[in-house]
Tab-separated table of C-alpha atoms and ligand atoms in Angstrom:
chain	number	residue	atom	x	y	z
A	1	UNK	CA	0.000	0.000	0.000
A	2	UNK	CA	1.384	3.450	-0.998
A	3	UNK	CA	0.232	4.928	2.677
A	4	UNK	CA	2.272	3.263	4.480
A	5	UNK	CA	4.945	5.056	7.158
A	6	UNK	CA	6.965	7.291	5.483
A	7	UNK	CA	4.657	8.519	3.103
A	8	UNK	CA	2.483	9.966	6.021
A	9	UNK	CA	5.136	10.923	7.701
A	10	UNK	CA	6.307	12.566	4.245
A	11	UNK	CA	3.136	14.126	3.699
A	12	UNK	CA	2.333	15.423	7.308
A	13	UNK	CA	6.113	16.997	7.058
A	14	UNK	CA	4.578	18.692	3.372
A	15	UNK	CA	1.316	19.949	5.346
A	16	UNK	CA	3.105	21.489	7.974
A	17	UNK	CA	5.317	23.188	5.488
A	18	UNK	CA	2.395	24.702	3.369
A	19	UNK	CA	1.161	26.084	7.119
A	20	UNK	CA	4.405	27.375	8.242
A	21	UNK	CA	3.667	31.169	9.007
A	22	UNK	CA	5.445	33.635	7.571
A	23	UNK	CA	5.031	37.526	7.882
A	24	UNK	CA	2.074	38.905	6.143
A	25	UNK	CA	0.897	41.629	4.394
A	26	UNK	CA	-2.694	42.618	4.811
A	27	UNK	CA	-4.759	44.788	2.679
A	28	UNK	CA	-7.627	44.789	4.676
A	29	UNK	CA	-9.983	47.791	5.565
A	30	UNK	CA	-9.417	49.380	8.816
A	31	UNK	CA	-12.034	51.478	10.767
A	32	UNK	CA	-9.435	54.213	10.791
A	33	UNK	CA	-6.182	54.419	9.451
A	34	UNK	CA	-5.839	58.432	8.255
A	35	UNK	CA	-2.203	58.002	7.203
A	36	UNK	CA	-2.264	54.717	5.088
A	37	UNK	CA	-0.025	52.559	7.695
A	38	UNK	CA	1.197	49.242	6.007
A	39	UNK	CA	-0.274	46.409	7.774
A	40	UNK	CA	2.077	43.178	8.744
A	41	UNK	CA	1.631	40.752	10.544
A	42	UNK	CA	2.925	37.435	12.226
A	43	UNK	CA	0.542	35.034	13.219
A	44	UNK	CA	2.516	31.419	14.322
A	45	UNK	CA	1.136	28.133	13.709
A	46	UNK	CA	0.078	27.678	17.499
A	47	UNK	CA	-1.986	30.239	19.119
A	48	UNK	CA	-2.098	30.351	22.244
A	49	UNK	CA	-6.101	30.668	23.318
A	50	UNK	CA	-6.989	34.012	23.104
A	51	UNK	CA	-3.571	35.414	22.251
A	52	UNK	CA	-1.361	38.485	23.313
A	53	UNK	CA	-0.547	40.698	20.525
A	54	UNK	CA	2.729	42.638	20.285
A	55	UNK	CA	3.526	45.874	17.987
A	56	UNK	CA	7.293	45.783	16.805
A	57	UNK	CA	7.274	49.145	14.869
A	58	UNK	CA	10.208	49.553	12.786
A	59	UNK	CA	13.159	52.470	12.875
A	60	UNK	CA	13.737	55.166	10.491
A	61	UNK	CA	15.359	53.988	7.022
A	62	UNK	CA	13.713	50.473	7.909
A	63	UNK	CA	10.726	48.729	7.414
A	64	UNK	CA	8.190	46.211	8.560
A	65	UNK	CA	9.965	43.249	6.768
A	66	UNK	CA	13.196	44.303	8.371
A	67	UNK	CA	12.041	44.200	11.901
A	68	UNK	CA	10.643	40.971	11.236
A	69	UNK	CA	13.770	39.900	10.288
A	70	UNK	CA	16.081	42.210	12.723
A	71	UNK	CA	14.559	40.762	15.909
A	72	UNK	CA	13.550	37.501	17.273
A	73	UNK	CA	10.098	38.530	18.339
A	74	UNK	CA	8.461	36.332	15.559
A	75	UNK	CA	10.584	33.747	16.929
A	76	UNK	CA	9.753	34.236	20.398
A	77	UNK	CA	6.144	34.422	18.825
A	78	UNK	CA	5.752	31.018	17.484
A	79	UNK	CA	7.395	29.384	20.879
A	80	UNK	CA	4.572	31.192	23.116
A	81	UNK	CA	1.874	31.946	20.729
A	82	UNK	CA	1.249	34.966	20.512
A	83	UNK	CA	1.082	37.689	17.667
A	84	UNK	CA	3.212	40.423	16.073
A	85	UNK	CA	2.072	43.554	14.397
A	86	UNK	CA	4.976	45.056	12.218
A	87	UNK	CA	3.320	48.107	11.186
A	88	UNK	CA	5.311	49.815	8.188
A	89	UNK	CA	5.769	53.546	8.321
A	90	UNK	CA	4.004	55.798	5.000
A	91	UNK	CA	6.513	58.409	5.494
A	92	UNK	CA	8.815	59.179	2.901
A	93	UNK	CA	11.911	58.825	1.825
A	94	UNK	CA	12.935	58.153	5.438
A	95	UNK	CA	10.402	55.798	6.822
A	96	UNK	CA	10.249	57.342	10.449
A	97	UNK	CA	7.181	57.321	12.640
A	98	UNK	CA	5.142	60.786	12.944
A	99	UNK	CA	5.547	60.966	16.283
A	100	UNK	CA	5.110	65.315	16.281
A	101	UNK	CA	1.963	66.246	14.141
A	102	UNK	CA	-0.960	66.674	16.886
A	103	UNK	CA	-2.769	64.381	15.687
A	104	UNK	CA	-0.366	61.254	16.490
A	105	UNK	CA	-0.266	63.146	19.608
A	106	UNK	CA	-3.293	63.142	20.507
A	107	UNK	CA	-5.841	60.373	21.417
A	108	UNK	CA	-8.558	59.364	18.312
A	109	UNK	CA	-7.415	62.193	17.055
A	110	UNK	CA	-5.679	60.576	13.692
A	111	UNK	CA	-1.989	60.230	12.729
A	112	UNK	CA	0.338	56.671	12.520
A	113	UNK	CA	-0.826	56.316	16.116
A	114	UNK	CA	-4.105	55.830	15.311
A	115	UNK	CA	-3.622	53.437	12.537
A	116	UNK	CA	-1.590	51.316	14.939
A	117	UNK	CA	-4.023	50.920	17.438
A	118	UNK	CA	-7.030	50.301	14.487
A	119	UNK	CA	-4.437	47.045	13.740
A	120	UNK	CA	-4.512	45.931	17.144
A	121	UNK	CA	-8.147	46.471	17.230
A	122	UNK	CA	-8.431	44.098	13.736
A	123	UNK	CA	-6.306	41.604	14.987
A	124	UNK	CA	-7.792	41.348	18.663
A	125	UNK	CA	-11.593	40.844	16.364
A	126	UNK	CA	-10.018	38.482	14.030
A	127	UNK	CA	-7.914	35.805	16.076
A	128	UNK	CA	-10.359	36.395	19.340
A	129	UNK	CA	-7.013	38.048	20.856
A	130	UNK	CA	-6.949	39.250	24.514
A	131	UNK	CA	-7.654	42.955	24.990
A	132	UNK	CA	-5.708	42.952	28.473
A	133	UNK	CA	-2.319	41.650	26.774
A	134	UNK	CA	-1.210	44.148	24.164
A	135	UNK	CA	2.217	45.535	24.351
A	136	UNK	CA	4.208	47.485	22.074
A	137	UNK	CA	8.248	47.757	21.471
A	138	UNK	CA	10.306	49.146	19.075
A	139	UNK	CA	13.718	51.260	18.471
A	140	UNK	CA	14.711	54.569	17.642
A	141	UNK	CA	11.712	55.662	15.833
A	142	UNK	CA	10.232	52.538	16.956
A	143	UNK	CA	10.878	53.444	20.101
A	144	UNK	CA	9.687	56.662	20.000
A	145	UNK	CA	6.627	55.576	18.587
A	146	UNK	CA	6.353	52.859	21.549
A	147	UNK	CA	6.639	56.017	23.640
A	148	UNK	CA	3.732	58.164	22.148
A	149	UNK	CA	1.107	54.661	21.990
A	150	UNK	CA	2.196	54.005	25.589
A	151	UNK	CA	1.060	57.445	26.263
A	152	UNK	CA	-1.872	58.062	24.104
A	153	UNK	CA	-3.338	55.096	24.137
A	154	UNK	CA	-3.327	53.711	27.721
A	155	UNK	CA	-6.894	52.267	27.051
A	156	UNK	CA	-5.307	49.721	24.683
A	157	UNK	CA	-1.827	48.919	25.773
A	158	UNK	CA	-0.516	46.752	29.091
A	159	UNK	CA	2.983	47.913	28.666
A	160	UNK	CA	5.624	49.665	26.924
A	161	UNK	CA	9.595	48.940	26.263
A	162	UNK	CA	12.121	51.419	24.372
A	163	UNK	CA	15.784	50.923	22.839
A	164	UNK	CA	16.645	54.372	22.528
A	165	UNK	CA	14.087	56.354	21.869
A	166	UNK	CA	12.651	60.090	23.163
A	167	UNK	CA	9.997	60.448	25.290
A	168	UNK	CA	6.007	61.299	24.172
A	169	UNK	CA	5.900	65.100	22.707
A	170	UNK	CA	9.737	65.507	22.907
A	171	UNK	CA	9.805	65.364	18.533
A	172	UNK	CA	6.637	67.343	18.803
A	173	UNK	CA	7.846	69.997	20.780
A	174	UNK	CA	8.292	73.894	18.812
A	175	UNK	CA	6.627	72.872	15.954
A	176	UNK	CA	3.611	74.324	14.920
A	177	UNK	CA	0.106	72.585	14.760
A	178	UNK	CA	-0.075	72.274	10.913
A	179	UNK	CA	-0.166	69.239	8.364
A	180	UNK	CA	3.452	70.031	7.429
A	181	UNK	CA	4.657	69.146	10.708
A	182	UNK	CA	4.010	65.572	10.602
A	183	UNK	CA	7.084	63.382	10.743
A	184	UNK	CA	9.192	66.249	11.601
A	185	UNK	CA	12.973	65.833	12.671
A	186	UNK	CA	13.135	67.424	15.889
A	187	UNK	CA	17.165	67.672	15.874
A	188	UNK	CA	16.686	70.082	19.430
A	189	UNK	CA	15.300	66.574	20.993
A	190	UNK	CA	17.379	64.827	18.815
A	191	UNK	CA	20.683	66.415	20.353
A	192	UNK	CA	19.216	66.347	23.880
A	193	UNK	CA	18.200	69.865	24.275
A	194	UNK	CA	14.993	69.788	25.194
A	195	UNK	CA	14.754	68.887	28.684
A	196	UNK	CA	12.035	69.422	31.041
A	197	UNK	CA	10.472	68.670	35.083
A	198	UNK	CA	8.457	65.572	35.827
A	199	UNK	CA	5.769	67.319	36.192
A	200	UNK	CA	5.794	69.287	33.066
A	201	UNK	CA	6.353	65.823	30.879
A	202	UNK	CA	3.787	64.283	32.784
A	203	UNK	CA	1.570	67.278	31.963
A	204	UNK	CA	2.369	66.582	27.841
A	205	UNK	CA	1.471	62.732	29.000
A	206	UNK	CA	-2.117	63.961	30.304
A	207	UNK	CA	-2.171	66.527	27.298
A	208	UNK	CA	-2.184	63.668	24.763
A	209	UNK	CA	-5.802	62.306	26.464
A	210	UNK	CA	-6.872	64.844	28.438
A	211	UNK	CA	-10.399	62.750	29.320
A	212	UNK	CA	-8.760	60.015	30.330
A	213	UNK	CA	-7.885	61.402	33.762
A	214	UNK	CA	-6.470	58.998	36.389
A	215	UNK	CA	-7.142	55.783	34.543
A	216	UNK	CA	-5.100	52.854	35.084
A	217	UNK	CA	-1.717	53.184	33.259
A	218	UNK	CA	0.455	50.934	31.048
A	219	UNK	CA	3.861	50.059	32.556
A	220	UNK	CA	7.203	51.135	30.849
A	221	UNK	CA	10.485	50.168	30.583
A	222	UNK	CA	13.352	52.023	28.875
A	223	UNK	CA	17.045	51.349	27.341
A	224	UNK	CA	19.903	53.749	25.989
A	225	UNK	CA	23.571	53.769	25.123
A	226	UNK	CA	25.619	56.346	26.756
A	227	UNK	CA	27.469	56.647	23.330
A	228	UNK	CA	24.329	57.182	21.438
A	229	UNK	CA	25.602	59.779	18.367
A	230	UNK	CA	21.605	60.146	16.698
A	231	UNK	CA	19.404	60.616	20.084
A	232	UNK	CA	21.498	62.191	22.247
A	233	UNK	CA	21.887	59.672	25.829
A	234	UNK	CA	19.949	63.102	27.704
A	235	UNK	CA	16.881	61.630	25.972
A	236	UNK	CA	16.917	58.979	28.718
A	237	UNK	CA	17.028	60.584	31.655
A	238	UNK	CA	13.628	62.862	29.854
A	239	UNK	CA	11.741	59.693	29.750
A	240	UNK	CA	12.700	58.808	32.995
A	241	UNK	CA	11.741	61.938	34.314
A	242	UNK	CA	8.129	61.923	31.729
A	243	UNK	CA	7.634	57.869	33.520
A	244	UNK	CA	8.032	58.711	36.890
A	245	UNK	CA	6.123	61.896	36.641
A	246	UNK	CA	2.791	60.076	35.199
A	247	UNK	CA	3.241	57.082	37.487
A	248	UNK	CA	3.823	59.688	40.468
A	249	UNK	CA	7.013	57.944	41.244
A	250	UNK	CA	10.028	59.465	42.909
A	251	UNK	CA	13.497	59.913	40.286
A	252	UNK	CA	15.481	58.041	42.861
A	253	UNK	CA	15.745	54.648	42.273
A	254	UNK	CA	14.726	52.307	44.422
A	255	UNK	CA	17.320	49.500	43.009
A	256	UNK	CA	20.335	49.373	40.975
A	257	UNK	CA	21.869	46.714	39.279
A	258	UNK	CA	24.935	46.442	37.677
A	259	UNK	CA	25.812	44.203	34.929
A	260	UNK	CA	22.264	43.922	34.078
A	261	UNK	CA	21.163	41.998	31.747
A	262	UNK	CA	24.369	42.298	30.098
A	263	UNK	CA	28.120	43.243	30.793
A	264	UNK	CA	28.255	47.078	31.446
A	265	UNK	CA	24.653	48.076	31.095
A	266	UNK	CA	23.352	49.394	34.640
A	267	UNK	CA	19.366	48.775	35.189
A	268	UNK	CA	17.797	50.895	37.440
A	269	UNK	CA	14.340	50.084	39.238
A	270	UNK	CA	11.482	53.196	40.749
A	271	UNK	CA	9.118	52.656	43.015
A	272	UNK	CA	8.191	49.294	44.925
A	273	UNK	CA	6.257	47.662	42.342
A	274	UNK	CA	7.927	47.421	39.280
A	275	UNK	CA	6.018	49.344	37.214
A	276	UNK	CA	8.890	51.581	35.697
A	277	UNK	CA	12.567	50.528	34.695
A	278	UNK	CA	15.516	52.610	33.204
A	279	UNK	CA	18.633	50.546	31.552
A	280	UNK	CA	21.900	52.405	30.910
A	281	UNK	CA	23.764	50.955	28.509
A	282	UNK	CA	27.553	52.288	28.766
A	283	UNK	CA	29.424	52.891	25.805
A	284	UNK	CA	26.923	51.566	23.403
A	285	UNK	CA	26.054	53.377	20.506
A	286	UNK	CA	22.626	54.065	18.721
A	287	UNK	CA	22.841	50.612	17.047
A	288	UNK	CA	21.615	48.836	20.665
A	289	UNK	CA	21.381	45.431	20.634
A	290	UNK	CA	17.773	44.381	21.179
A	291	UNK	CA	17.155	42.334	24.606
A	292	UNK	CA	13.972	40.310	23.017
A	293	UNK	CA	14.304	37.841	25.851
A	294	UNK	CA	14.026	40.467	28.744
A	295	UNK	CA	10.981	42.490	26.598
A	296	UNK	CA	9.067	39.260	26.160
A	297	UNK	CA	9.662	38.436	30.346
A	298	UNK	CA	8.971	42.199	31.003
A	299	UNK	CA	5.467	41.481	28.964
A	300	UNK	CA	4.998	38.200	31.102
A	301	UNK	CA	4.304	37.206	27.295
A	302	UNK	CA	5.515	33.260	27.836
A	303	UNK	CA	3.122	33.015	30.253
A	304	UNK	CA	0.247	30.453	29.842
A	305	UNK	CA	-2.055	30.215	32.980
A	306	UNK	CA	-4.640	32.517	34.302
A	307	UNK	CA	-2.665	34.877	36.416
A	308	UNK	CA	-0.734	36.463	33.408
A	309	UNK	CA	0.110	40.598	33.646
A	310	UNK	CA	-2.857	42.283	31.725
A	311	UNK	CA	-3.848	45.803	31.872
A	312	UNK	CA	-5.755	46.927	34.677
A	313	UNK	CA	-3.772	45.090	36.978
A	314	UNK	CA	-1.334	46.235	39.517
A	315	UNK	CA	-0.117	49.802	39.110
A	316	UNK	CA	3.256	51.925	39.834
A	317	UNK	CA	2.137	51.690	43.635
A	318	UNK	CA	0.460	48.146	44.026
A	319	UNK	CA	3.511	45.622	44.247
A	320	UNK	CA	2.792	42.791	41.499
A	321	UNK	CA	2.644	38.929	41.922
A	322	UNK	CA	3.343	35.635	40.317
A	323	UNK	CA	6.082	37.325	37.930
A	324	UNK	CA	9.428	36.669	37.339
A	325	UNK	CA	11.684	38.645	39.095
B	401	NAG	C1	-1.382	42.734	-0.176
B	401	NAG	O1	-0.869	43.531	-1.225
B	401	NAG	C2	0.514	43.302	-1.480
B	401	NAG	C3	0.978	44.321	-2.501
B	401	NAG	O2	0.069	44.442	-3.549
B	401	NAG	C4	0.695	41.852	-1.945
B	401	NAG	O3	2.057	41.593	-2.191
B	401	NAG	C5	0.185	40.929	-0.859
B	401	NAG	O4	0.268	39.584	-1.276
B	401	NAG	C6	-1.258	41.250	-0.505
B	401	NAG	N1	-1.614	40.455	0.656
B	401	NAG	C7	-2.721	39.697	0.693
B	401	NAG	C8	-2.923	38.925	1.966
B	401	NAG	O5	-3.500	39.634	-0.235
B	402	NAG	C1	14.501	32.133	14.210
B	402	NAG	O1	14.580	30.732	14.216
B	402	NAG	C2	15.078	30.188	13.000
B	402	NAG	C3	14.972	28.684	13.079
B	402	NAG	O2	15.399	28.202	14.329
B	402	NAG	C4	16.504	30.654	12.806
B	402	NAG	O3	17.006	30.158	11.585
B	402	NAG	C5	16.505	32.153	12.770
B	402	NAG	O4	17.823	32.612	12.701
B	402	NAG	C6	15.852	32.727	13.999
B	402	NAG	N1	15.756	34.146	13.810
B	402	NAG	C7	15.977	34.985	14.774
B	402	NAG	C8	15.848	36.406	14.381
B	402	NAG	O5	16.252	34.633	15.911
B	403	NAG	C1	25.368	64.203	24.056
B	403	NAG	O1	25.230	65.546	24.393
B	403	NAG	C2	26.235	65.980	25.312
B	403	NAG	C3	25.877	67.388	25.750
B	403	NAG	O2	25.648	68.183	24.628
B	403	NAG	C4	27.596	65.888	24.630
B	403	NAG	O3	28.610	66.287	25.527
B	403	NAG	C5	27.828	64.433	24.225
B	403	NAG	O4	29.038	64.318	23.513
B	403	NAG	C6	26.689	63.932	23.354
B	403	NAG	N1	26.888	62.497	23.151
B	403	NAG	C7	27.225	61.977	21.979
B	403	NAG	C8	27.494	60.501	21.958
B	403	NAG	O5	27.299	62.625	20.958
B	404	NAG	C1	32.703	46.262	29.524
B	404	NAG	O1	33.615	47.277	29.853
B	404	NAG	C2	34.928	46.812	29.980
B	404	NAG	C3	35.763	47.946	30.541
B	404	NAG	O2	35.832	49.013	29.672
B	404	NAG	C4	35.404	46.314	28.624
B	404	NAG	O3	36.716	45.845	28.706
B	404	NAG	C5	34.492	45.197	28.172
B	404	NAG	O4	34.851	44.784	26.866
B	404	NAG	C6	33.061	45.637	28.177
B	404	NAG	N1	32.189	44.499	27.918
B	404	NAG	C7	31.228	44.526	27.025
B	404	NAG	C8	30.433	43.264	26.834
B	404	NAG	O5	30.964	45.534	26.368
B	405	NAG	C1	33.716	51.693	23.498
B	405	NAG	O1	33.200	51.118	22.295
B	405	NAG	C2	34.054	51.271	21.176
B	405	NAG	C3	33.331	50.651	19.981
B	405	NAG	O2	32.091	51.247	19.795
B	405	NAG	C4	35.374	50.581	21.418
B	405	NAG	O3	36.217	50.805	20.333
B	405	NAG	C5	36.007	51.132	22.697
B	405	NAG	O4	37.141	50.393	22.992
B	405	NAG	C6	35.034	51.041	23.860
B	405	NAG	N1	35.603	51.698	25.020
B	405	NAG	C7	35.920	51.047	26.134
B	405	NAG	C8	36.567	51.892	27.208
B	405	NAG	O5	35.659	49.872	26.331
């Protein structure tokens, strides 16, 4: 008989390589997507039931199909079964996020943001996804824009991480409120000269959804190399300074660790609950090495039980359990 061993082990080996995933393009219709945002996305073979999603936008110059490639988040994805959105930037030539016009500033109000979160929305519809576990993480411009969908959208996100980024309103800040001004190199933030108090980044924070008042906010982690020659090293001590100032969190860190997770780079811990982290990263350069591993623990993404992190629980003040330290 022709179906004997091999053969079905031969054809169940063909199957599963017809269902491999692979990153996708989607030209479906989104409820609102102003600015034309390309749509990837990564769904693996094994979902887990009602899955996380992650957003991996891309940097400037690059594009959705190389931070598919650049990372191991789609990796990562397939192991633990959840999703990746690579959205792909519409600005041209140099394929940054708009992360100054007011409108990717502000919440609903229309920009890349906006398109972003009308993909998560899709995806969460489409593969039954869980609306408590979205995160987003990126860098440089990724980062950035990680920063400004942390901010303006803490009704859709769990949690934040950024590889050397600026914080929310820092690109956005001395430009005029015109059309023109969307993806606008801000080379003041840029070279670390725009600094400002806690309480007046927290105040852009609140700016970007004013009626969203003292709702429950995503948690954020950020990294930066002290040798960073496109976004300034200043820009991390601004977005610790915009973190603590939302979460109400003193600048002083509660912990320090050196050597963390790598050789060199210093992690520093506010407040008693985890809910905001700072990583130098001494003598590296704006070309940071990616630490998917720690992201995807930050996210509590490989978890599979009930008690996984999900928005609305915990906060800067309310100590966290069940997660790795
Ligand atoms: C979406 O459009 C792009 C470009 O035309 C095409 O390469 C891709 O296959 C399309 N994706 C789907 C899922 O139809
Ligand atoms: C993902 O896994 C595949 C297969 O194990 C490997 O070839 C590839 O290099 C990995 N990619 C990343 C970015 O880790
Ligand atoms: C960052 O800005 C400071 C202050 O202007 C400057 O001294 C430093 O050299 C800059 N860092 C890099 C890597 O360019
Ligand atoms: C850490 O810093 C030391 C001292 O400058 C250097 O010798 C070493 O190569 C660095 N390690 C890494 C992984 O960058
Ligand atoms: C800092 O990094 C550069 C490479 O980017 C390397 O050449 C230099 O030796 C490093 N400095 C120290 C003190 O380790």
């Amino acid at each position: 008989m022709w179906w004997n061993t091999p053969v079905i082990v031969l054809l169940v080996y063909l199957i599963r390589l017809v269902e491999a995933a692979f990153l996708q393009q989607l030209n479906v219709s989104l409820a609102n997507n102003p600015t034309n945002v390309g749509f990837y996305i990564y769904v693996p073979d094994t979902l887990a039931p009602n899955p996380p999603v992650l957003v991996n936008p891309h940097w400037c110059h690059g594009d959705a199909p190389s931070a598919y490639a650049g990372s191991a988040f789609a990796n990562l994805s397939s192991q633990y079964g959840f999703i990746v959105i690579y959205p792909d930037s519409p600005n041209l030539p140099d394929k940054c996020w708009d992360v100054s016009s007011s409108g990717t500033l502000t919440h609903d109000l229309g920009g890349d943001s906006l398109g972003i979160v009308s993909m998560v929305d899709w995806t969460l519809d489409t593969y039954d996804g869980d609306p408590g576990r979205v995160f987003v993480t990126g860098v440089s411009s990724g980062a950035m824009m990680t920063n400004v969908l942390v901010g303006v959208y803490p009704d859709v996100f769990a949690g934040g991480s950024a590889f050397a980024g600026v914080a929310l309103g820092c690109f956005g800040e001395g430009i005029s409120a015109n059309a023109s001004d969307v993806d606008y190199w801000n080379s003041e933030c840029a070279t670390g000269q725009i600094r400002h108090t806690a309480r007046e980044w927290a105040e852009t924070v609140r700016h970007a959804y004013p009626g969203y008042g003292d709702g429950w906010r995503p948690k954020m982690q950020v990294f930066h190399g002290t040798a960073d020659q496109v976004l300034n090293y200043t820009n991390l001590w601004e977005e610790v300074k915009e973190w603590t100032g939302v979460f109400g969190l003193s600048q002083t860190p509660t912990a320090t660790m050196a050597n963390t997770p790598v050789a060199n780079w210093t992690k520093y811990v506010y407040g008693h609950a985890d809910w905001f982290e700072a990583y130098s990263a001494w003598n590296v350069t704006h070309n940071i090495p990616v630490q998917a591993d720690e992201v995807v623990d930050w996210f509590d993404l490989k978890c599979q039980g009930r008690d996984c992190f999900r928005r609305g629980q915990g906060g800067p003040h309310v100590p966290q359990r069940g997660l790795p330290e």
